[in-house]
Coordinates of C-alpha atoms in Angstrom, one line a residue:
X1 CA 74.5 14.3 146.4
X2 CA 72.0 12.2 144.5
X3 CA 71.3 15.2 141.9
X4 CA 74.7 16.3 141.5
X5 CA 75.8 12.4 140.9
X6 CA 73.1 12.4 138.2
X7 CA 74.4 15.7 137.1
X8 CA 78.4 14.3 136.8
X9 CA 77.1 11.1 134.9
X10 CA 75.1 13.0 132.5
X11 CA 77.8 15.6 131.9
X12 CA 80.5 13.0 130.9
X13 CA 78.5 11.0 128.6
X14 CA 77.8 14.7 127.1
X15 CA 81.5 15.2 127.0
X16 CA 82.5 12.4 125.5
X17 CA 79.4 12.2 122.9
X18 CA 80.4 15.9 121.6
X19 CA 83.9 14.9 121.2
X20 CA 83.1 12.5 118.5
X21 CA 82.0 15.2 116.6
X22 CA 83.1 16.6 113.7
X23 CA 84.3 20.4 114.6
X24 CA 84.2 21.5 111.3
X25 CA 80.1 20.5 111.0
X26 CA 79.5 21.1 114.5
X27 CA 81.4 23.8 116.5
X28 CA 80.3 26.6 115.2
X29 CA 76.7 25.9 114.8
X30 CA 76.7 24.8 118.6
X31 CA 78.8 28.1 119.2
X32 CA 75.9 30.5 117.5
X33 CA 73.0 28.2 119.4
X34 CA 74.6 28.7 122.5
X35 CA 75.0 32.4 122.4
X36 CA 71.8 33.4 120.7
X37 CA 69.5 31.2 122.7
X38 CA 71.0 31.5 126.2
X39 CA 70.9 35.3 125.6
X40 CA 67.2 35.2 124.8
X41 CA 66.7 33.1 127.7
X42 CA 68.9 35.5 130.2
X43 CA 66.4 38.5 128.9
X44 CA 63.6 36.7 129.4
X45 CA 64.1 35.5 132.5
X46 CA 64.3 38.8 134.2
X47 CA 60.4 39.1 133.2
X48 CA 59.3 35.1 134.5
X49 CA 57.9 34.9 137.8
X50 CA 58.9 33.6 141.2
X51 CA 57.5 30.5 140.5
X52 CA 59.3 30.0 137.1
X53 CA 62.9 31.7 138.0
X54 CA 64.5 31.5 141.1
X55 CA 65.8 34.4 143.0
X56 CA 69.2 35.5 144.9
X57 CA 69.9 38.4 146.4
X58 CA 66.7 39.9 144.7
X59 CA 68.3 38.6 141.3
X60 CA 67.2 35.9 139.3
X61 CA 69.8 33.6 137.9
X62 CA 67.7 30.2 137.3
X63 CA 65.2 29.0 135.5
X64 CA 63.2 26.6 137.3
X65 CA 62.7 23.5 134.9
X66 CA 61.2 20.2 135.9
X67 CA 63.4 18.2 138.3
X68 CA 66.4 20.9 138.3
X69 CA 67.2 24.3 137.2
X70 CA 69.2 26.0 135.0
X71 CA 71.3 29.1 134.9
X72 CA 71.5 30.8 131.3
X73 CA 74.6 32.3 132.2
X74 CA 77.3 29.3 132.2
X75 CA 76.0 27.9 128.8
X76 CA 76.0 31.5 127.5
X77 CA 79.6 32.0 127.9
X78 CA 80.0 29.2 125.9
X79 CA 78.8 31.0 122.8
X80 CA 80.5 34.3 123.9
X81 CA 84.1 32.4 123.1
X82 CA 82.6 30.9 119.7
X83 CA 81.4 34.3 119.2
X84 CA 84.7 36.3 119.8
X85 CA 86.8 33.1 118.3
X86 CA 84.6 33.4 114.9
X87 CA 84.3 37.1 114.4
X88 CA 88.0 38.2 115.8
X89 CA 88.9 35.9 113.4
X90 CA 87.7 38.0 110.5
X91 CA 88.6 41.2 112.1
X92 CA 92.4 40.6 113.4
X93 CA 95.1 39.4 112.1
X94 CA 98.4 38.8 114.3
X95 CA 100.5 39.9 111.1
X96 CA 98.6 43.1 110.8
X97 CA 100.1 46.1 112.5
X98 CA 97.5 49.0 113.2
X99 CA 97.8 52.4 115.5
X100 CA 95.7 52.5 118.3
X101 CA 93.2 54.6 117.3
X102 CA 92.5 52.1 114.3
X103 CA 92.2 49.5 116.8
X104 CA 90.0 50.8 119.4
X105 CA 88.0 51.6 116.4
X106 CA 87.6 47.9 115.4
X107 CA 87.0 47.0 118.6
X108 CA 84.5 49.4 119.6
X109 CA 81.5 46.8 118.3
X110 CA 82.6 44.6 120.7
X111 CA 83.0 47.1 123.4
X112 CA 79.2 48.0 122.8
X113 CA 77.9 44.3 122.8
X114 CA 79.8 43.7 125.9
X115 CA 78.5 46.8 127.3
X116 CA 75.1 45.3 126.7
X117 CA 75.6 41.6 128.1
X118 CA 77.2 43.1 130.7
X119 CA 73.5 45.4 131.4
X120 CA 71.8 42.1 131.3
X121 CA 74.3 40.0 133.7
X122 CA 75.5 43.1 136.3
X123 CA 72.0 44.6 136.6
X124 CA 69.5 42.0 135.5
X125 CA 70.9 39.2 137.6
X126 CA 72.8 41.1 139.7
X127 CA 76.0 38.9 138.8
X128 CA 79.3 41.1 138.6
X129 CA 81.6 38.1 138.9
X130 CA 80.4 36.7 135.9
X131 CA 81.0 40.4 134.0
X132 CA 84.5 40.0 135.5
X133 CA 84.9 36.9 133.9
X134 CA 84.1 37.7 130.6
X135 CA 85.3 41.0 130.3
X136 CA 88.6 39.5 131.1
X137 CA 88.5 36.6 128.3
X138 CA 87.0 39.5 125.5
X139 CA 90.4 41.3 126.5
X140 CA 93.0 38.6 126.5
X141 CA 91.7 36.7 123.6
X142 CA 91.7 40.4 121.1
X143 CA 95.4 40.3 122.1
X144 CA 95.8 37.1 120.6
X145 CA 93.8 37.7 117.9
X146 CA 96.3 40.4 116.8
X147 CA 96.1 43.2 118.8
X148 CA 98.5 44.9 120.4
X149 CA 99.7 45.2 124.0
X150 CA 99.4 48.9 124.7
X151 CA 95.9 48.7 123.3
X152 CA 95.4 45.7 125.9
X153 CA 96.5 47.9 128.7
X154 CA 94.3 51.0 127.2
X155 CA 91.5 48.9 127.3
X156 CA 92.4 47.2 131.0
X157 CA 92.5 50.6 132.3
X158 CA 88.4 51.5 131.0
X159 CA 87.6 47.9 132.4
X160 CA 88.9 48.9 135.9
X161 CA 87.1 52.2 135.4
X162 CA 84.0 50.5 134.8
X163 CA 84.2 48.0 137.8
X164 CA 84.7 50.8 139.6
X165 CA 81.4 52.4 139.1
X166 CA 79.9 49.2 139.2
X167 CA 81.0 48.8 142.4
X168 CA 79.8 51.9 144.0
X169 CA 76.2 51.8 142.4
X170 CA 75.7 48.9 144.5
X171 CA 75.1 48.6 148.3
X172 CA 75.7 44.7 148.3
X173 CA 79.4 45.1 146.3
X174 CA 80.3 47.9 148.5
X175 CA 80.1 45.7 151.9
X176 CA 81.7 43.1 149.9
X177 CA 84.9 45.2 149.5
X178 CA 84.3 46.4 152.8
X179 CA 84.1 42.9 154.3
X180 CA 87.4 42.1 152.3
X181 CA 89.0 45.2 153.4
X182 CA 88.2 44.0 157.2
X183 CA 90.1 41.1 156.6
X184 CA 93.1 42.7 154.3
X185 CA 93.9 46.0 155.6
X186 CA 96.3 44.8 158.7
X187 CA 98.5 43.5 156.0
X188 CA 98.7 46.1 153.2
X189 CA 99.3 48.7 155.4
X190 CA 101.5 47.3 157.5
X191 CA 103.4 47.8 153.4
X192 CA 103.1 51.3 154.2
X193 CA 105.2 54.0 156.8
X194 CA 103.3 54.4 160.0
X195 CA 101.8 58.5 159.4
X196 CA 100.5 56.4 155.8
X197 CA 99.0 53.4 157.5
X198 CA 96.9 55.4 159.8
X199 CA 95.1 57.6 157.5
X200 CA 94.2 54.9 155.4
X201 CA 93.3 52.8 157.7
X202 CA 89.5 52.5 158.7
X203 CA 87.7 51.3 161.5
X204 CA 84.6 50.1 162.7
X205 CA 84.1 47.7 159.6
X206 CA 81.6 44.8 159.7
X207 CA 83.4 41.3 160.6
X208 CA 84.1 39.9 157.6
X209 CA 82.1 36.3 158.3
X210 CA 83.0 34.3 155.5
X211 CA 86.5 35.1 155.0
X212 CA 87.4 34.6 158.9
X213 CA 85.7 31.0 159.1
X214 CA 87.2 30.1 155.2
X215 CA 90.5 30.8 156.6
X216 CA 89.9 28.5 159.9
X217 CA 88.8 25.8 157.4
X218 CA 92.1 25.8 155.7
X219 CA 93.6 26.1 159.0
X220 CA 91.7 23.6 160.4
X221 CA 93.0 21.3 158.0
X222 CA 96.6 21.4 158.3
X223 CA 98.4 19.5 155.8
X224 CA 96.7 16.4 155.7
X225 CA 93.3 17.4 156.6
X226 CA 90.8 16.0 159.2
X227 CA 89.6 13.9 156.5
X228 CA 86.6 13.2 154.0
X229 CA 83.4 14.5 155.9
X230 CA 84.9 14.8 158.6
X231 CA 84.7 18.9 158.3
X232 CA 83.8 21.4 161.0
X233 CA 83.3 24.4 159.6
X234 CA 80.4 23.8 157.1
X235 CA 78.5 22.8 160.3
X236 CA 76.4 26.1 160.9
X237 CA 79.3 28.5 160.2
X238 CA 80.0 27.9 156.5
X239 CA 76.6 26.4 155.4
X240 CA 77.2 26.8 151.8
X241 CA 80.6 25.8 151.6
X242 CA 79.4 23.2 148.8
X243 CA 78.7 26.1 146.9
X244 CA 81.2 29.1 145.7
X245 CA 83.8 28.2 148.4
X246 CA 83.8 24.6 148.5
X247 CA 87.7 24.8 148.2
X248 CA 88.2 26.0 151.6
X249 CA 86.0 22.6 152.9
X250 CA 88.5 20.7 150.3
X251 CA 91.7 22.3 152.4
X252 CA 90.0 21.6 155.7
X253 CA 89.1 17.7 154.8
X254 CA 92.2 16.8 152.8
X255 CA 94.6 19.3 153.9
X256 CA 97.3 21.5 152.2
X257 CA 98.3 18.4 150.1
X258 CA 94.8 17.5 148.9
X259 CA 94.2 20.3 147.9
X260 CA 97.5 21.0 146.2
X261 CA 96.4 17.9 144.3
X262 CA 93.4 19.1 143.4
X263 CA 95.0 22.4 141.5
X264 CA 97.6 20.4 139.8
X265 CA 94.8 18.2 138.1
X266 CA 92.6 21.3 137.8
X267 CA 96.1 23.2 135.5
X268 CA 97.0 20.2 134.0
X269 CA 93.6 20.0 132.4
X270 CA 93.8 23.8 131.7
X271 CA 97.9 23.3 129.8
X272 CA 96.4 20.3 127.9
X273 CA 93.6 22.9 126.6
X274 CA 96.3 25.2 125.9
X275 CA 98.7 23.0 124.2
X276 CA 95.4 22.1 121.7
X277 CA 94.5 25.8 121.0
X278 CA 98.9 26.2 120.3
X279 CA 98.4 22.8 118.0
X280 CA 95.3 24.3 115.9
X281 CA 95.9 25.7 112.7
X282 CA 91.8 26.7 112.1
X283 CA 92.3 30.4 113.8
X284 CA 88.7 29.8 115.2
X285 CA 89.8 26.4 116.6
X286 CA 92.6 28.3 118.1
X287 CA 90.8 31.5 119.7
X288 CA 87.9 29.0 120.9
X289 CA 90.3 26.9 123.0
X290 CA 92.3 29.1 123.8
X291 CA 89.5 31.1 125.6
X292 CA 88.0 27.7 127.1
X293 CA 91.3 27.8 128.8
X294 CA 91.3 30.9 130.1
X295 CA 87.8 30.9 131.5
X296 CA 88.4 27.5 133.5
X297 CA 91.7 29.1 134.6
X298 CA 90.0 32.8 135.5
X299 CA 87.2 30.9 137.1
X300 CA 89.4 28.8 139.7
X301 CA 91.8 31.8 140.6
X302 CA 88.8 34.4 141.4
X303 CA 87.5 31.5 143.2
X304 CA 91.3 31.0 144.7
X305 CA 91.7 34.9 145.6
X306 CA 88.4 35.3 147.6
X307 CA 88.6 32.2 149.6
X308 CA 92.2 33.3 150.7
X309 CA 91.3 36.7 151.1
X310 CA 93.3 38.0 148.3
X311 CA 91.0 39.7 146.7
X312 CA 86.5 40.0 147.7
X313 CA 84.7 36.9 147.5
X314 CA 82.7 36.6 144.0
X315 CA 79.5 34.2 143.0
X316 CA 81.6 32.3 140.5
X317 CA 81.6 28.7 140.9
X318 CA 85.0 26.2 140.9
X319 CA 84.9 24.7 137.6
X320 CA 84.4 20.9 138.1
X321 CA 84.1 21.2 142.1
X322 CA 81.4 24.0 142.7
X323 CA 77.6 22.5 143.5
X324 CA 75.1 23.0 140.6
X325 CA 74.6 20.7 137.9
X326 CA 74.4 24.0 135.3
X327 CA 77.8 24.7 135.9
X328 CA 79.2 21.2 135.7
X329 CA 77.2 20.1 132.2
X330 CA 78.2 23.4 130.5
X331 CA 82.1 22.9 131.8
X332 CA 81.7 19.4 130.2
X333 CA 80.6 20.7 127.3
X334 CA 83.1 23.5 126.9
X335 CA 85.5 20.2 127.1
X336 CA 83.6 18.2 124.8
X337 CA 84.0 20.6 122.3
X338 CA 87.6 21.1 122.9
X339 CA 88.4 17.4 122.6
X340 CA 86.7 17.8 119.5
X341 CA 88.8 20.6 118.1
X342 CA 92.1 18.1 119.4
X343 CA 91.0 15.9 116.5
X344 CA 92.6 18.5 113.7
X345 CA 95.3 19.4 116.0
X346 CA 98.4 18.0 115.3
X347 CA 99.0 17.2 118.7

C-alpha cells in the first residue's frame, strides 16, 4: 500500500507537471525518448541477470532499480503511439484514395517493425497480451490515418493468423485457452444443434482456477458488495487479485454498482481523450490522442473479457487500478501529455 501510495502521488504531480508543457517543444521529443530508449532497455534486459531483472514465468519483464522496479514495456508503448502518430502522419492522408496493393505496400515498414517489437515482447518477455495490445492500436490508428477499411480487415485477418501461431508455439498460452475453454464451452455450444455440440465438445480439461473463483468474487458481491476489505476471495484463492484481476475483488467489495461506477469514470476519462484528439487540428496531436484512448480503452476491456470469462485471461494490467507503480506513472504520463495536447485544441 505504502509503495503504490508513493507511486499515485508521484504520478500525479508527473501528470500535472507535463501538462504545463508546451506540446509543440515537448511531445515529440518525449515521444522519440520514450520509444528509442525503452526499446534499448527491453533488449537489454533479456541479457541482465537474475539479480538485475526479475523474472515471470521464465520471462523477464522488470528491471530491478533501487527501491522499485520498472517494466520497459508500459513506457515503451508510449513512444510506439508518438511513433505511429508522427510517421502515419507523413505517410497517409485521409483525402488520399489508394488500391490495396498500394497500401499494404506502405504499410509493410511498419508491418516489419512490428514484427520485430513483437519478437522482443512475445518471445523475449514472454508477454503476448502486450503484442495484443499494440497490434490492435498499429491497426486502428492506420485507419484513421487514411487508410481504408477493407485494408483494415485484410490486415485483421494476418493479425489473427499470427496469434494463432503464437498461440500454439507456446505450452503456457495453450492451457490458457484451454482453461478458458473449460469455463466457456457449456455456453457456446449449447449455440450449437446437439450432433454439433458433441463433437466439439471436449472433456477432461484442467479446472479453470482463476476464472471459477473471479466469477464467485463478482458473485460474492452482489450489487452492493460486502464492502471495502472486507473480501473473501483474495484470501488464499485469488492471491493476486491486486494484480491483473483486481476488478473482480472491486465487484466483490463494492458490488455490481461500484463497480459500474468505476467503468463510467474509467470511459468518461477515455471520451474526454477522444473529444481532444476530434478537437486537434496538428494531425500528430490528433493520431497521438487518439491512440492514448484506445490503449486505455483496449487495456480495460481485455482486462474486462478475461475476468468474465469472455475471452482467456491476459497479463495486462487495469489502467489506473492494476498494482505496479510502472503501469500507473507511464498511464499518468500518457495523460499528462494528452492534457498537454488539449491546450491547442479548440475544446
Amino acid at each position: 500500500f505504502s509503495r503504490q501510495l508513493a507511486a499515485g502521488m508521484i504520478s500525479i504531480f508527473t501528470m500535472w507537471a507535463i501538462s504545463r508543457f508546451d506540446p509543440d517543444r515537448f511531445i515529440i521529443r518525449m515521444g522519440f525518448f520514450f520509444f528509442f530508449f525503452f526499446l534499448l532497455l527491453m533488449i537489454v534486459m533479456y541479457f541482465l541477470p537474475e539479480s538485475l531483472a526479475t523474472s515471470a514465468g521464465g520471462a523477464k519483464r522488470w528491471i530491478r532499480l533501487p527501491g522499485f522496479s520498472l517494466a520497459p514495456v508500459e513506457f515503451f508503448k508510449i513512444g510506439f503511439i508518438l511513433f505511429l502518430a508522427w510517421s502515419f502522419s507523413r505517410k497517409f492522408s485521409p483525402h488520399q484514395r489508394k488500391n490495396l496493393k498500394d497500401e499494404f505496400l506502405s504499410f509493410a515498414p511498419y508491418a516489419g517493425a512490428f514484427m520485430f517489437f513483437a519478437t522482443i515482447i512475445a518471445f523475449m518477455q514472454n508477454d503476448l497480451g502486450q503484442v495484443v495490445l499494440l497490434g490492435f492500436t498499429l491497426v486502428i490508428l492506420a485507419v484513421f490515418a487514411g487508410t481504408s477499411l477493407r485494408f483494415f480487415m485484410f490486415m485483421l485477418s494476418i493479425a489473427l493468423v499470427g496469434i494463432f501461431f503464437l498461440i500454439i508455439g507456446s505450452e503456457h498460452r495453450i492451457l490458457r485457452i484451454k482453461l478458458w475453454w473449460a469455463t466457456a464451452q457449456n455456453f457456446i455450444l449449447s449455440l450449437f444443434p446437439d450432433s454439433i455440440a458433441s463433437k466439439l465438445r471436449i472433456e477432461n480439461l484442467p479446472e479453470p482456477y482463476q476464472i471459477y473463483h473471479s466469477f464467485n468474487a463478482i458473485k460474492n458481491g452482489g450489487l452492493f458488495g460486502v464492502g471495502l476489505g472486507e473480501g473473501n476471495i483474495k484470501l488464499g484463492f485469488l492471491s493476486e487479485i491486486h494484480t491483473d484481476i483486481v476488478l473482480s475483488g472491486i465487484a466483490e467489495e463494492i458490488g455490481f454498482f461500484g463497480l459500474v461506477l468505476v467503468t463510467t469514470i474509467i470511459f468518461f476519462i477515455i471520451y474526454r481523450i477522444f473529444k481532444i484528439a476530434n478537437r486537434s487540428e496538428n494531425q500528430i496531436y490528433y493520431l497521438f490522442s487518439l491512440g492514448a484512448g484506445m490503449l486505455i480503452a483496449f487495456s480495460f476491456l481485455i482486462n474486462a473479457f478475461g475476468v468474465t470469462g469472455i475471452t482467456p485471461i491476459k497479463g495486462i494490467a487495469v489502467p489506473f487500478l492494476s498494482y505496479g507503480g510502472s503501469s500507473l506513472f507511464a498511464t499518468s504520463i500518457l495523460i499528462g501529455m494528452v492534457l498537454s495536447i488539449s491546450k491547442k485544441a479548440k475544446l
